[in-house]
Coordinates of C-alpha atoms and ligand atoms in Angstrom, one line a residue:
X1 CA 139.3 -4.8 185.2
X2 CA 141.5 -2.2 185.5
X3 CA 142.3 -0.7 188.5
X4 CA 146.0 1.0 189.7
X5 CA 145.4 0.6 193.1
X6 CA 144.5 -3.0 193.7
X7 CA 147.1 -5.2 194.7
X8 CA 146.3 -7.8 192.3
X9 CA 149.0 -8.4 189.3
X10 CA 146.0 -9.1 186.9
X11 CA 144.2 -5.6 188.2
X12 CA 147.1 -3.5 188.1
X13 CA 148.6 -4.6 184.9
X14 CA 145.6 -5.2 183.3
X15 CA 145.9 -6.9 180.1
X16 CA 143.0 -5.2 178.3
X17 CA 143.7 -1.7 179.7
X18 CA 147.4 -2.6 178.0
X19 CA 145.7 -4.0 174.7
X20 CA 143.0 -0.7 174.8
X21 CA 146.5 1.8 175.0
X22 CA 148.3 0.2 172.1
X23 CA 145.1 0.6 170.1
X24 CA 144.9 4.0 171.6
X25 CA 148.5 4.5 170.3
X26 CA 148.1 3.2 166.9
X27 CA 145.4 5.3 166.5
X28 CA 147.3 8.4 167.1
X29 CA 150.5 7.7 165.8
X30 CA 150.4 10.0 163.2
X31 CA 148.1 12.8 165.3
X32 CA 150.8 15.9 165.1
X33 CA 148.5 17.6 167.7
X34 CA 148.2 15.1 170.0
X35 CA 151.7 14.4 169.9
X36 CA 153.1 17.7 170.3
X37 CA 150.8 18.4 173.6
X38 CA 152.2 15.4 175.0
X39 CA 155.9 16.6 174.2
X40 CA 155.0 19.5 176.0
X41 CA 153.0 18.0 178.9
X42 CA 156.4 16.1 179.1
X43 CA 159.1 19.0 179.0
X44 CA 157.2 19.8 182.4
X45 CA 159.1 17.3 183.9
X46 CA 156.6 15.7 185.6
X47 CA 156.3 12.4 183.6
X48 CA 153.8 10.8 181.7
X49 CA 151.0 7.8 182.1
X50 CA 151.6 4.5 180.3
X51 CA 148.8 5.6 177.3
X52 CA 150.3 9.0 176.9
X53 CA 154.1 7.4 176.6
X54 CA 152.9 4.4 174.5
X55 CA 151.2 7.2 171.6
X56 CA 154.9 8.5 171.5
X57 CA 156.6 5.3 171.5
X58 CA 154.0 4.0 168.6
X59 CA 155.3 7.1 166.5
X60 CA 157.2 7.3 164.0
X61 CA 157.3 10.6 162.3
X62 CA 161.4 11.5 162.3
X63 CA 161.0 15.1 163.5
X64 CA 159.1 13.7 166.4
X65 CA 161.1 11.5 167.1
X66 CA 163.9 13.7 167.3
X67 CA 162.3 15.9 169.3
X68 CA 161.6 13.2 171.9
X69 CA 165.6 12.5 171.6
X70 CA 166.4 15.7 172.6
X71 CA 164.4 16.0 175.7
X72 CA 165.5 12.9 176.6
X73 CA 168.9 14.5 176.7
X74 CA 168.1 17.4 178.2
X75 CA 165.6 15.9 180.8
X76 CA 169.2 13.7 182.1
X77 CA 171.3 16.8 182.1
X78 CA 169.2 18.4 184.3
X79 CA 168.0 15.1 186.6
X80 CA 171.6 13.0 186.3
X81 CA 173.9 15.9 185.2
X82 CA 177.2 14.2 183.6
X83 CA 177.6 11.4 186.6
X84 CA 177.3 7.8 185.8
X85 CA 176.9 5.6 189.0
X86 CA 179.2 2.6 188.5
X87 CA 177.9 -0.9 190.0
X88 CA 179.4 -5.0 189.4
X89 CA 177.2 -7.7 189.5
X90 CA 178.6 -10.5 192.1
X91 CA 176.7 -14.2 191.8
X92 CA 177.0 -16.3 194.0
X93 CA 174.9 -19.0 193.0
X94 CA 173.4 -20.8 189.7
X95 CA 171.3 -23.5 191.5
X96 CA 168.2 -23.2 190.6
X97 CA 164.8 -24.6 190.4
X98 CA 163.1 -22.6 187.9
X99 CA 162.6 -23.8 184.4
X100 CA 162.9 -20.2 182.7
X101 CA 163.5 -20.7 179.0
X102 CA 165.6 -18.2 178.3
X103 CA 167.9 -18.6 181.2
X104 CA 171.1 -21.3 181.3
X105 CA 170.6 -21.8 184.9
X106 CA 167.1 -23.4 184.0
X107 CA 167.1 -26.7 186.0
X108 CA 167.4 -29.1 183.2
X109 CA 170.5 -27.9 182.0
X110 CA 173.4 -30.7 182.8
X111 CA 176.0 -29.2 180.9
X112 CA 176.6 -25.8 183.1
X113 CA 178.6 -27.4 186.2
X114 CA 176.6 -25.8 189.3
X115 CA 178.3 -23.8 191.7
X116 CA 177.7 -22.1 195.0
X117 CA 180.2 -19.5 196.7
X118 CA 181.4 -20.4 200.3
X119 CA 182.2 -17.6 202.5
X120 CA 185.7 -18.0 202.0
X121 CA 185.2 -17.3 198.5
X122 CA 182.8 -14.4 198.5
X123 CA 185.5 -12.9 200.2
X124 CA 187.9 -13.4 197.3
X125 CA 185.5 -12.2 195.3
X126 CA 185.1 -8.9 197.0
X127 CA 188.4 -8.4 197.0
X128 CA 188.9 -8.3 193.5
X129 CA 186.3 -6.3 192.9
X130 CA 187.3 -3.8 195.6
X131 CA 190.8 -4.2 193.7
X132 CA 188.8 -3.3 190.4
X133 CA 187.5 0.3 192.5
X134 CA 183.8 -1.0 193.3
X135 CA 182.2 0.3 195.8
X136 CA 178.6 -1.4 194.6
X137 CA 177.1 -4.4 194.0
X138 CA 174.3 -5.8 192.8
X139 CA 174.3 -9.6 194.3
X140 CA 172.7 -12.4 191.8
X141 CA 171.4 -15.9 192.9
X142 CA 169.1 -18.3 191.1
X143 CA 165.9 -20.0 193.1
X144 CA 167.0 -22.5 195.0
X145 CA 165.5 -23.0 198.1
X146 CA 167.6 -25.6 199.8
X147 CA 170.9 -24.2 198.5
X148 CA 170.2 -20.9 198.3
X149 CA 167.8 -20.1 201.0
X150 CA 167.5 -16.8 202.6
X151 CA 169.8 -17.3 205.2
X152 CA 172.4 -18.1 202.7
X153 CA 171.6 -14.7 201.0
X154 CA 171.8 -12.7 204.0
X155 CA 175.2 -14.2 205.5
X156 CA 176.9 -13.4 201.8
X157 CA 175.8 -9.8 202.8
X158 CA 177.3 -9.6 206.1
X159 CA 180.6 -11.0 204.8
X160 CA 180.5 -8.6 202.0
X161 CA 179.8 -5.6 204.1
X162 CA 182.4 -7.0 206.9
X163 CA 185.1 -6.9 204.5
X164 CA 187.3 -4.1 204.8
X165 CA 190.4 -4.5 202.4
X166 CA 193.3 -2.0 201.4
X167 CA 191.6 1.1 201.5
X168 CA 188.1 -0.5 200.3
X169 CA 185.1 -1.7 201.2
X170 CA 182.0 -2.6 199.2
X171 CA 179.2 0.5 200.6
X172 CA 175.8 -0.4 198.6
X173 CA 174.9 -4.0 198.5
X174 CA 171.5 -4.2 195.7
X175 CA 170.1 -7.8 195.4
X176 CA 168.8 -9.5 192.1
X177 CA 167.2 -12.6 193.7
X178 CA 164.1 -14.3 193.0
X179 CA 160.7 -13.1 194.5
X180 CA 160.2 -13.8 198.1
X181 CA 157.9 -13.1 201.4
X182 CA 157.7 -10.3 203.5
X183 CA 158.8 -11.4 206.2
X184 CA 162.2 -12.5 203.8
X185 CA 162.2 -9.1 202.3
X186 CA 162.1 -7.3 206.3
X187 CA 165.3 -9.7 206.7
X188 CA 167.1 -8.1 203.3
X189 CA 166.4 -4.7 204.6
X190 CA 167.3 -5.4 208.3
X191 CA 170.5 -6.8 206.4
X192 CA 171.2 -3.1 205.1
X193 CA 170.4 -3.7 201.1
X194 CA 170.3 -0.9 199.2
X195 CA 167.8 -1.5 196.2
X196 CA 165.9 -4.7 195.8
X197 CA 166.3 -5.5 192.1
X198 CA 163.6 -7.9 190.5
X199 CA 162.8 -8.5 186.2
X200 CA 159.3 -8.7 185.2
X201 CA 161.2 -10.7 182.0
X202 CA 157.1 -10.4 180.4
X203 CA 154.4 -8.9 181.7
X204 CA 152.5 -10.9 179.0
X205 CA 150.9 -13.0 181.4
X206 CA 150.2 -16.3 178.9
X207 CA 153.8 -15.8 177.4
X208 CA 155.4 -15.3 181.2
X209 CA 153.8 -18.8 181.7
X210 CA 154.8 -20.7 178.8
X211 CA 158.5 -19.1 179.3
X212 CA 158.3 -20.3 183.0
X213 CA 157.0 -23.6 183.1
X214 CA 158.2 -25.3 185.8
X215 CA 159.1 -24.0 189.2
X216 CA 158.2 -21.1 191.8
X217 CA 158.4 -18.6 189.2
X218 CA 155.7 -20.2 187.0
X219 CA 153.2 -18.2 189.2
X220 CA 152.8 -14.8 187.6
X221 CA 151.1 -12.9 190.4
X222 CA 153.5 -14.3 192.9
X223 CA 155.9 -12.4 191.0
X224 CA 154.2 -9.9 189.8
X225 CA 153.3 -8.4 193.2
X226 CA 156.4 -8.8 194.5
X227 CA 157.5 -5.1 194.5
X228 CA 154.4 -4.9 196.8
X229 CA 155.7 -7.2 199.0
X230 CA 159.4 -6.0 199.5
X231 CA 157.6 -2.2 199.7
X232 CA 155.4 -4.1 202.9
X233 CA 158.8 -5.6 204.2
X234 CA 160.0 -1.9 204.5
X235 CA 162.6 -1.9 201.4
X236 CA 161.5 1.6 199.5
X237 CA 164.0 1.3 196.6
X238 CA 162.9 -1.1 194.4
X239 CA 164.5 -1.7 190.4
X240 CA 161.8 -2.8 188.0
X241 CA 163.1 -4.3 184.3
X242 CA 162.1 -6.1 181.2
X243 CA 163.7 -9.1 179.3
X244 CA 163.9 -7.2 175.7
X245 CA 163.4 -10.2 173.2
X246 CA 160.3 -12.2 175.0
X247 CA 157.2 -10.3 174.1
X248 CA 156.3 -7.4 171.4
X249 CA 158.2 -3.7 172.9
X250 CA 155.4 -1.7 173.4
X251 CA 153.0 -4.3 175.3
X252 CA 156.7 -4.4 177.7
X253 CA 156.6 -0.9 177.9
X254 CA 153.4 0.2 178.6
X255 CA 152.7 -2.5 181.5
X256 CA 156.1 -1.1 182.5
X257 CA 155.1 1.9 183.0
X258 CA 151.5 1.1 184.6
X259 CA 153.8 -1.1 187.3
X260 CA 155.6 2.3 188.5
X261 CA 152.1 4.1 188.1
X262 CA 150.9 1.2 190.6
X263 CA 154.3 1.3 192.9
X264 CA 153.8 5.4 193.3
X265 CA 149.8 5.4 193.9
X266 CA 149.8 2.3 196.6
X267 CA 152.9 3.5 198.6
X268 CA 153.8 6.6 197.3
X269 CA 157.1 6.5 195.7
X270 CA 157.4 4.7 192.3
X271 CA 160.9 2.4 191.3
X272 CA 164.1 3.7 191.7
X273 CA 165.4 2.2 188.9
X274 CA 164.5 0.7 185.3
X275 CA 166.6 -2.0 184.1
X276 CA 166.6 -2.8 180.2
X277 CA 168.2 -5.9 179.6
X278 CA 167.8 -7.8 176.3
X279 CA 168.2 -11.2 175.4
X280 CA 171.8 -12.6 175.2
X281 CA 173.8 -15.9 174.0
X282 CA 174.1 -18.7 177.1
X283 CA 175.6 -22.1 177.4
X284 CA 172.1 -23.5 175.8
X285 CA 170.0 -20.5 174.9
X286 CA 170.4 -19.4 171.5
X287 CA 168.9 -15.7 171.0
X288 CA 167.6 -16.0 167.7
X289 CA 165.3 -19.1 169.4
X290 CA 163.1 -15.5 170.2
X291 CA 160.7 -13.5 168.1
X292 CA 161.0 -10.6 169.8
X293 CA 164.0 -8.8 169.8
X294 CA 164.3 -5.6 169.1
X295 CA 167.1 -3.4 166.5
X296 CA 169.2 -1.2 168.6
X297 CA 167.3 1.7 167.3
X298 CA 163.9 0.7 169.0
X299 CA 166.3 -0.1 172.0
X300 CA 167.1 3.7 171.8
X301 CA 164.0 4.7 171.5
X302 CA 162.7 3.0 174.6
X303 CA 165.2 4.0 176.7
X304 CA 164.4 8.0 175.5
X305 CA 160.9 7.3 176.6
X306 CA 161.8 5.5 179.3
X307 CA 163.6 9.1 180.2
X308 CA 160.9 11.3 179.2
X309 CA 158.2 8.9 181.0
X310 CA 159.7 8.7 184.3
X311 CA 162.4 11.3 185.1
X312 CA 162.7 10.3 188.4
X313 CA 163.5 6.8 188.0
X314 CA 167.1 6.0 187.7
X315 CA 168.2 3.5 184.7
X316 CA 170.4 1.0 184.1
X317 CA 172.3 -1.0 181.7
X318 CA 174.4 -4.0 181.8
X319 CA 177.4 -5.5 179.9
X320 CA 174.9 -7.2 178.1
X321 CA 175.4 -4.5 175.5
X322 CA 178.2 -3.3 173.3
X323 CA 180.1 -0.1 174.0
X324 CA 178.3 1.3 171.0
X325 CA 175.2 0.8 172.1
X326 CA 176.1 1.9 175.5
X327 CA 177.4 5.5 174.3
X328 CA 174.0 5.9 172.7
X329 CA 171.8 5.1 175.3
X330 CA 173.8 7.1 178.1
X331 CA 173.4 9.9 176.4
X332 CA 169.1 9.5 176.5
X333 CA 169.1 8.9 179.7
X334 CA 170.8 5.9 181.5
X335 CA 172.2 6.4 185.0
X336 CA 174.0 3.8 185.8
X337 CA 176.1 1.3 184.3
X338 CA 178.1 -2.0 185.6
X339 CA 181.7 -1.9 183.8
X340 CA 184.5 -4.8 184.2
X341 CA 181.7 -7.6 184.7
X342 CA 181.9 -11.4 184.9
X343 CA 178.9 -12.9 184.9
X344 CA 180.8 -16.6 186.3
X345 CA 180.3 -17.8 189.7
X346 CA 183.5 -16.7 191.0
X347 CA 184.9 -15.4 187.9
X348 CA 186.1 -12.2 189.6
X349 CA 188.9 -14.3 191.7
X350 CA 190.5 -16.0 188.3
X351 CA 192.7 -14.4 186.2
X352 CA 190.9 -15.4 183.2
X353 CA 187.6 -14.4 182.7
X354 CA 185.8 -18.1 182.9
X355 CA 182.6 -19.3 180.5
X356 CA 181.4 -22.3 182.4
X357 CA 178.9 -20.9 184.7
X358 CA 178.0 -17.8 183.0
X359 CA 174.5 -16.4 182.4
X360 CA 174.9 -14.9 179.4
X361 CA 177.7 -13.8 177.3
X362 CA 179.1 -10.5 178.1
X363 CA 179.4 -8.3 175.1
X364 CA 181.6 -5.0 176.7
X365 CA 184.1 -7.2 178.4
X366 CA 186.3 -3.9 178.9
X367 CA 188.2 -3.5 182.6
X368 CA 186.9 -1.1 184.9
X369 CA 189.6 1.6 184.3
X370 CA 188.7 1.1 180.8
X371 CA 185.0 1.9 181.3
X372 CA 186.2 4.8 183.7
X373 CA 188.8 6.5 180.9
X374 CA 185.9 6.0 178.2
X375 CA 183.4 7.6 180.2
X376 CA 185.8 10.5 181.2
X377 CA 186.6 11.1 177.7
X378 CA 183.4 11.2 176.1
X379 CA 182.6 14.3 178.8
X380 CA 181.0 11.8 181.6
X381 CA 181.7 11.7 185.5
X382 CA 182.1 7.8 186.9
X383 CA 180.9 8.2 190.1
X384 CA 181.1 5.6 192.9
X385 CA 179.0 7.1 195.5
X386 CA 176.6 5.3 197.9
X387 CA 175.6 8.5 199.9
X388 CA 171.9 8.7 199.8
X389 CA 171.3 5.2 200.8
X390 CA 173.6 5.5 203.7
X391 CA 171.9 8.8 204.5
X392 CA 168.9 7.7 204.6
X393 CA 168.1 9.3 201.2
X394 CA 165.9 6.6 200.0
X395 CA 162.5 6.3 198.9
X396 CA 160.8 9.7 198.2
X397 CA 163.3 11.4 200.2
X398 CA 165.8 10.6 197.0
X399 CA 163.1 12.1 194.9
X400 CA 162.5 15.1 196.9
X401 CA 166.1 15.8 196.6
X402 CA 165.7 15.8 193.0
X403 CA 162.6 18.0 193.1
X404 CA 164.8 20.3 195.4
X405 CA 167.5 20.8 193.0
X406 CA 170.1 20.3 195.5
X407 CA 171.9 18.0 193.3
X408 CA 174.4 20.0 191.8
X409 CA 175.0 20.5 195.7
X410 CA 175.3 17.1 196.5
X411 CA 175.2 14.3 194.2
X412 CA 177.8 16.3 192.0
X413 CA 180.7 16.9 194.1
X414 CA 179.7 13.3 196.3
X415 CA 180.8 12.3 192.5
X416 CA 183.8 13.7 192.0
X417 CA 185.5 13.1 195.6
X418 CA 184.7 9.3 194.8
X419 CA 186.1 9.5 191.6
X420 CA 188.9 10.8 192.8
X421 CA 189.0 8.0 195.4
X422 CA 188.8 5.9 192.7
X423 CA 192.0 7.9 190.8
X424 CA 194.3 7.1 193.6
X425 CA 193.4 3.9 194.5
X426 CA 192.8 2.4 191.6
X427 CA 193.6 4.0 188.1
X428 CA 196.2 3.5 185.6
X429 CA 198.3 6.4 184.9
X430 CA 196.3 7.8 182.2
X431 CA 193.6 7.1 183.9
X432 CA 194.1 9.4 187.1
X433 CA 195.8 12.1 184.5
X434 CA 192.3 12.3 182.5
X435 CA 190.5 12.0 185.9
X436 CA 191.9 14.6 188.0
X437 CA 191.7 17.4 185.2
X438 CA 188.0 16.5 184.6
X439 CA 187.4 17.1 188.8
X440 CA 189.4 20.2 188.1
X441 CA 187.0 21.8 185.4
X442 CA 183.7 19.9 186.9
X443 CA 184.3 21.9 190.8
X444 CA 183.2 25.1 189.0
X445 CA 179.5 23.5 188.4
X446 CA 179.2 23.6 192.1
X447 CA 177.0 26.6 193.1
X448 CA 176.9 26.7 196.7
X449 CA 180.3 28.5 197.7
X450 CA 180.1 26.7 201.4
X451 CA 180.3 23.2 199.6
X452 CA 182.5 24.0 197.0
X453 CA 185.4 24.8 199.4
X454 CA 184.3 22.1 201.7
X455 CA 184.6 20.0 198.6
X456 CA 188.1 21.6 197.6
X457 CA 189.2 20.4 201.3
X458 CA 188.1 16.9 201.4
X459 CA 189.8 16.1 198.0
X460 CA 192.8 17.3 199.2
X461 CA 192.3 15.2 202.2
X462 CA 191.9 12.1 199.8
X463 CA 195.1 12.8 198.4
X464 CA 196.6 12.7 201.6
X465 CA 194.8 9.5 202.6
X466 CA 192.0 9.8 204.1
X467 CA 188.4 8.3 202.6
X468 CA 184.9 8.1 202.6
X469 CA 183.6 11.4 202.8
X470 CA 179.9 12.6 201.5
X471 CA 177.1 15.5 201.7
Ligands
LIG501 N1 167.0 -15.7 189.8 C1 166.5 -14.4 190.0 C2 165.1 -14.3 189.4 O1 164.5 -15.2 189.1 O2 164.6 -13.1 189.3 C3 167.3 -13.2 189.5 C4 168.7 -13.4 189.1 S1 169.0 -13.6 187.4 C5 170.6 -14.1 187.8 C6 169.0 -12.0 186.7 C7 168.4 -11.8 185.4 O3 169.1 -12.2 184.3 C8 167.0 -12.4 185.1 O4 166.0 -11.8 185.8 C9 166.9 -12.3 183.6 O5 166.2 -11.2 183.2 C10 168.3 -12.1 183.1 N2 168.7 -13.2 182.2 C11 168.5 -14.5 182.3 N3 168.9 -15.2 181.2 C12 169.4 -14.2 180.3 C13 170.0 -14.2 179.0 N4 170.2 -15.4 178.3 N5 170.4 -13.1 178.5 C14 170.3 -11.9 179.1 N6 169.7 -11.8 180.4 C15 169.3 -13.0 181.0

């Protein structure tokens, strides 16, 4: 039975509640009235629930659909403005227990040589991504409890966050690791993460277990009611995500959504972010091997509704996807983006970007400062600021400074002085020229006079050497 508050996975994503809004959807696909007062109830702002969202994602009348485009648009002008938060992945580890179909660290495959980073070399790592201009990361580890147990985890987090180099050092530390305890998850957030990242891949519960068969992550509700956990062990930013290509789009999207309807009504503040990954080429895992994927059109499409759905929620996308699809899909409403990835154990410290222990294949494989100039020129601000975690702007005291409007206040010149941290540290030439008139015409969207000339002042103290400076 249905039921949003329960802490049980099968409760709160309840397969026939999911099964009764796609019929719901179908039904109403074509209902013009129906559709338009949801387009309206959504131009509030306010969101919508999993059954209202899954009628629009179910349409397909073009005008509607274009509608639902542009508030998608307009709905991230006015949350996310023009900033993009930049972020790398790091992994440290591909041991792994887990038998996950789809993945090329599954246990059984011999051919990927396995590989954990020493201390020594996380530190290399970190350096070349600080060299890159990161000031994010979003650490990656498959299940492995004797070689990567928690421990493990949380002393690659101290070195990362000890390391100060040149005029670096890495201020946000998200981790992508397998579901845990809550006492494990009070450890992460007495080790100062910033979001705890963690992929549904299916909430099709039969499919999750035939594409898990083996290992810890076979147990769906263990995973599924993670978020709950790490929300117990005190860590209120949590990223919620989809494998694209595994199960049928709108059953992904609607238990999707009923997850952050869960997350909000048990502890008050839903996901921070949405992560839409699809699919990719691996050592032994062949895409087309899946029924499921999706054209980049539907792709679009989700991610517009992911926008209209949940305003609030940040979103991200990966390297996974082309620059092509990337432009797209910023503009309806993605956040944040990693840019210069390797997806290696240890590829950051070679000079060549290395195949053997990837995940998956990396389809944008542009350098950071190309990334950054792209963005720049298509109207975008990179931004590389950490302030609200550090703060203490997590949780629903991030969303309230949404609901405040004090972003154009805040999160908007926080982005341009570490951009322009970025510009001198780290960009080409053309870079830093592109960049610095961009800040220029960008300090006039500041409304508050008091922060604009406290803004003015701490950029010219960047250029004179000084760092790290935030509202
Ligand atoms: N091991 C952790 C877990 O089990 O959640 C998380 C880390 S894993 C390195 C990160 C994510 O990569 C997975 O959750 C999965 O969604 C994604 N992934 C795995 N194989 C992939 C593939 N072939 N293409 C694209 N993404 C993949």
């Amino acid at each position: 039975m249905y039921n949003l508050k329960s802490m049980k996975a099968e409760e709160f994503i309840s397969h026939d509640e999911i099964m009764e809004s796609l019929e719901y959807a179908d039904a109403n696909k074509d209902n013009v009235e129906l559709i338009d007062s949801i387009i309206e109830k959504a131009k509030l702002r306010k969101g919508l629930d999993h059954r209202e969202a899954s009628v629009l994602l179910a349409c397909d009348i073009p005008e509607k659909i274009a509608e639902i485009y542009n508030l998608a648009e307009q709905i991230k002008k006015d949350f996310y403005g023009n900033r993009i938060v930049m972020f790398a992945p790091l992994y440290l580890s591909n041991y792994c227990v887990n038998g996950c179909v789809y993945c090329p660290y599954h246990m059984k495959n011999k051919n990927i040589p396995r590989k954990k980073l020493n201390q020594e070399e996380v530190a290399r790592e970190v350096a070349a991504l600080q060299d890159m201009g990161h000031k994010r990361l979003a650490i990656e580890a498959g299940e492995d409890p004797v070689n990567n147990p928690i421990e493990y985890i949380l002393e690659c987090i101290d070195t990362i966050y000890g390391i100060k180099h040149k005029n670096g050092a890495i201020r946000r530390v998200n981790v992508n690791i397998a579901a845990t305890t809550v006492e494990n998850y009070k450890k992460l957030k007495d080790a100062g993460i910033g979001t705890y990242i963690l992929f549904q891949e299916t909430y099709h519960r039969e499919s999750y277990e035939k594409l898990h068969p083996t290992g810890p992550k076979h147990d769906y509700a263990y995973h599924t009611e993670a978020m709950d956990r790490a929300m117990e062990g005190g860590i209120d930013d949590v990223g919620l995500g989809v494998l694209f290509g595994l199960e049928l789009y709108r059953y992904e999207y609607c238990a999707l959504l009923m997850h952050a309807e869960h997350l909000e009504a048990v502890h008050g503040v839903g996901p921070h972010t949405i992560s839409v990954p699809r699919i990719k080429k691996a050592d032994d895992i062949d895409p087309s091997a899946f029924d499921n994927s999706i054209s980049d059109e539907i792709f679009c499409k989700i991610a517009a509704l992911i926008r209209v759905a949940v305003p609030y929620t940040g979103m991200i996308i990966s390297t996974r996807e082309t620059e092509s699809v990337r432009e797209e899909i910023i503009r309806l409403g993605v956040s944040q983006i990693s840019g210069g990835s390797r997806t290696s154990v240890g590829g950051y410290a070679e000079a060549e970007r290395p195949h053997d222990t990837e995940q998956f294949d990396v389809s944008d494989q542009r350098t950071l400062d190309e990334v950054v100039n792209w963005l720049m020129r298509a109207g975008y601000i990179p931004s590389f600021c950490t302030a609200c975690y550090r703060e203490g702007r997590t949780g629903d005291r991030f969303m309230s400074l949404c609901k405040s409007g004090q972003i154009l206040n805040c999160c908007h010149p926080n982005a341009l002085m570490t951009l322009s941290e970025y510009l001198m540290d780290y960009a080409s030439k053309d870079t830093r020229a592109v960049g610095e008139k961009l800040i220029e015409n960008e300090l006039d969207k500041i409304p508050n006079e008091k922060v604009l000339s406290i803004c003015r002042d701490n950029l010219k103290k960047i250029e004179d050497g000084s760092r790290d400076f935030r509202f």
